[in-house]
């Protein structure tokens, strides 16, 4: 019967070694999957940052043009609102810049380009009046928002170009 226990012990040892080998193999696979996930997250974050950097470059250009009165406020607010809404990493911007987004909300339903050409003279004048009224009401708030947006954009650009 001692041979039986010797074989059982030997068989048990082989099973334990096989299970230990299998567990080690599984742990190695888990570690590889974690590394792949981390690399994928980093690549995704870099892609988002690259997208946002392009947006912030455009926002900076439009903001400067508006501050230097090279771009009409209504057109600039329209463009800025659309650009800022397309950012992938930030979402709280409408509350941060209420003047810019407020003017956009006030004029976004007004006709532009070909749609404007189809309007009668009276309708165009009515829409122009709505646009001017909204702009006059929000002018000071927009000017304030432009200064803050310029500062915010330059900070965001420097954080996107600085390695984390």
Tab-separated table of C-alpha atoms in Angstrom:
chain	number	residue	atom	x	y	z
A	1	UNK	CA	0.000	0.000	0.000
A	2	UNK	CA	2.992	2.334	0.372
A	3	UNK	CA	3.457	2.277	-3.392
A	4	UNK	CA	-0.141	3.461	-3.740
A	5	UNK	CA	0.465	6.492	-1.518
A	6	UNK	CA	3.705	7.266	-3.280
A	7	UNK	CA	1.949	7.228	-6.659
A	8	UNK	CA	-0.968	9.265	-5.283
A	9	UNK	CA	1.452	11.814	-3.827
A	10	UNK	CA	3.395	11.968	-7.087
A	11	UNK	CA	0.163	12.301	-9.096
A	12	UNK	CA	-1.096	15.014	-6.709
A	13	UNK	CA	2.212	16.897	-7.070
A	14	UNK	CA	1.951	16.749	-10.851
A	15	UNK	CA	-1.614	18.095	-10.688
A	16	UNK	CA	-0.540	20.923	-8.359
A	17	UNK	CA	2.368	21.840	-10.667
A	18	UNK	CA	0.083	21.759	-13.724
A	19	UNK	CA	-2.467	23.984	-11.984
A	20	UNK	CA	0.270	26.373	-10.835
A	21	UNK	CA	1.613	26.564	-14.396
A	22	UNK	CA	-1.907	27.214	-15.740
A	23	UNK	CA	-2.543	29.901	-13.087
A	24	UNK	CA	0.753	31.580	-13.978
A	25	UNK	CA	-0.182	31.531	-17.646
A	26	UNK	CA	-3.571	33.117	-16.858
A	27	UNK	CA	-1.949	35.805	-14.683
A	28	UNK	CA	0.445	36.623	-17.522
A	29	UNK	CA	-2.512	36.969	-19.937
A	30	UNK	CA	-4.320	39.274	-17.506
A	31	UNK	CA	-1.203	41.435	-17.211
A	32	UNK	CA	-0.914	41.598	-21.016
A	33	UNK	CA	-4.586	42.567	-21.324
A	34	UNK	CA	-4.132	45.321	-18.745
A	35	UNK	CA	-1.148	46.662	-20.680
A	36	UNK	CA	-3.137	46.590	-23.930
A	37	UNK	CA	-6.060	48.383	-22.289
A	38	UNK	CA	-3.757	51.046	-20.850
A	39	UNK	CA	-2.114	51.565	-24.243
A	40	UNK	CA	-5.544	51.786	-25.903
A	41	UNK	CA	-6.697	54.347	-23.315
A	42	UNK	CA	-3.551	56.411	-23.843
A	43	UNK	CA	-4.006	56.279	-27.625
A	44	UNK	CA	-7.660	57.286	-27.280
A	45	UNK	CA	-6.779	60.170	-24.966
A	46	UNK	CA	-4.086	61.336	-27.384
A	47	UNK	CA	-6.598	61.250	-30.243
A	48	UNK	CA	-9.093	63.264	-28.177
A	49	UNK	CA	-6.392	65.758	-27.236
A	50	UNK	CA	-5.323	66.102	-30.883
A	51	UNK	CA	-8.947	66.782	-31.885
A	52	UNK	CA	-9.423	69.282	-29.073
A	53	UNK	CA	-6.134	71.029	-29.908
A	54	UNK	CA	-7.376	71.676	-33.444
A	55	UNK	CA	-10.622	73.039	-32.025
A	56	UNK	CA	-8.818	75.274	-29.516
A	57	UNK	CA	-6.544	76.617	-32.267
A	58	UNK	CA	-9.639	77.629	-34.251
A	59	UNK	CA	-11.331	79.065	-31.153
A	60	UNK	CA	-8.243	81.163	-30.415
A	61	UNK	CA	-8.193	82.497	-33.966
A	62	UNK	CA	-11.902	83.413	-33.937
A	63	UNK	CA	-11.661	84.930	-30.457
A	64	UNK	CA	-8.759	87.157	-31.524
A	65	UNK	CA	-10.648	88.206	-34.670
A	66	UNK	CA	-13.720	89.106	-32.618
A	67	UNK	CA	-11.664	91.046	-30.075
A	68	UNK	CA	-10.017	92.998	-32.906
A	69	UNK	CA	-13.443	93.536	-34.516
A	70	UNK	CA	-12.417	91.641	-37.667
A	71	UNK	CA	-15.361	89.275	-37.220
A	72	UNK	CA	-18.968	90.143	-36.462
A	73	UNK	CA	-20.092	89.061	-32.995
A	74	UNK	CA	-23.112	87.142	-34.260
A	75	UNK	CA	-21.059	85.117	-36.752
A	76	UNK	CA	-18.235	84.633	-34.251
A	77	UNK	CA	-20.560	83.461	-31.478
A	78	UNK	CA	-22.198	81.060	-33.911
A	79	UNK	CA	-18.844	79.587	-34.926
A	80	UNK	CA	-17.483	79.497	-31.373
A	81	UNK	CA	-20.597	77.786	-30.030
A	82	UNK	CA	-20.431	75.078	-32.671
A	83	UNK	CA	-16.700	74.572	-32.176
A	84	UNK	CA	-16.856	74.508	-28.385
A	85	UNK	CA	-19.775	72.082	-28.494
A	86	UNK	CA	-17.662	69.683	-30.557
A	87	UNK	CA	-14.945	69.376	-27.903
A	88	UNK	CA	-14.470	65.798	-26.738
A	89	UNK	CA	-12.934	66.394	-23.316
A	90	UNK	CA	-14.976	69.330	-21.963
A	91	UNK	CA	-18.737	69.722	-21.606
A	92	UNK	CA	-19.401	72.514	-19.074
A	93	UNK	CA	-18.612	75.359	-21.474
A	94	UNK	CA	-22.139	76.778	-22.060
A	95	UNK	CA	-22.345	77.634	-18.367
A	96	UNK	CA	-18.803	79.042	-18.386
A	97	UNK	CA	-19.442	81.369	-21.355
A	98	UNK	CA	-23.137	82.320	-21.175
A	99	UNK	CA	-22.833	85.406	-23.383
A	100	UNK	CA	-21.415	83.550	-26.371
A	101	UNK	CA	-23.801	80.623	-26.074
A	102	UNK	CA	-26.701	82.963	-25.244
A	103	UNK	CA	-26.291	84.937	-28.453
A	104	UNK	CA	-25.985	81.692	-30.409
A	105	UNK	CA	-29.215	80.421	-28.843
A	106	UNK	CA	-30.929	83.696	-29.720
A	107	UNK	CA	-29.901	83.646	-33.400
A	108	UNK	CA	-29.503	79.958	-34.271
A	109	UNK	CA	-32.991	79.692	-35.767
A	110	UNK	CA	-32.593	82.731	-38.009
A	111	UNK	CA	-32.090	82.133	-41.735
A	112	UNK	CA	-28.600	82.244	-43.223
A	113	UNK	CA	-27.065	81.975	-46.705
A	114	UNK	CA	-29.544	80.584	-49.251
A	115	UNK	CA	-32.334	80.471	-46.685
A	116	UNK	CA	-31.927	84.198	-46.130
A	117	UNK	CA	-32.142	84.861	-49.874
A	118	UNK	CA	-35.559	83.231	-50.013
A	119	UNK	CA	-36.993	85.538	-47.328
A	120	UNK	CA	-39.031	88.572	-48.226
A	121	UNK	CA	-37.557	92.003	-47.484
A	122	UNK	CA	-39.884	92.386	-44.491
A	123	UNK	CA	-38.871	88.992	-43.046
A	124	UNK	CA	-35.164	89.789	-43.540
A	125	UNK	CA	-35.609	93.102	-41.755
A	126	UNK	CA	-37.453	91.351	-38.905
A	127	UNK	CA	-34.636	88.806	-38.540
A	128	UNK	CA	-31.993	91.554	-38.736
A	129	UNK	CA	-33.822	93.389	-35.976
A	130	UNK	CA	-33.923	90.217	-33.838
A	131	UNK	CA	-30.201	89.686	-34.446
A	132	UNK	CA	-29.277	93.282	-33.601
A	133	UNK	CA	-31.502	93.328	-30.520
A	134	UNK	CA	-29.948	90.125	-29.171
A	135	UNK	CA	-26.456	91.405	-29.937
A	136	UNK	CA	-27.059	94.764	-28.246
A	137	UNK	CA	-28.527	93.072	-25.190
A	138	UNK	CA	-25.591	90.670	-24.800
A	139	UNK	CA	-22.710	92.793	-26.130
A	140	UNK	CA	-21.017	93.522	-22.801
A	141	UNK	CA	-21.387	89.927	-21.632
A	142	UNK	CA	-19.888	88.676	-24.908
A	143	UNK	CA	-16.903	91.032	-24.595
A	144	UNK	CA	-16.291	89.703	-21.080
A	145	UNK	CA	-16.674	86.112	-22.284
A	146	UNK	CA	-14.188	86.721	-25.108
A	147	UNK	CA	-11.483	87.765	-22.646
A	148	UNK	CA	-12.181	84.774	-20.435
A	149	UNK	CA	-12.390	82.437	-23.445
A	150	UNK	CA	-9.043	83.678	-24.747
A	151	UNK	CA	-7.415	82.992	-21.364
A	152	UNK	CA	-9.171	79.637	-21.022
A	153	UNK	CA	-8.162	78.573	-24.540
A	154	UNK	CA	-4.501	79.470	-24.086
A	155	UNK	CA	-4.454	77.515	-20.808
A	156	UNK	CA	-6.095	74.507	-22.475
A	157	UNK	CA	-3.661	74.614	-25.379
A	158	UNK	CA	-0.677	74.724	-23.059
A	159	UNK	CA	-2.036	71.775	-21.054
A	160	UNK	CA	-2.633	69.774	-24.251
A	161	UNK	CA	0.900	70.357	-25.522
A	162	UNK	CA	2.556	69.703	-22.161
A	163	UNK	CA	3.138	65.962	-21.626
A	164	UNK	CA	1.220	64.609	-18.654
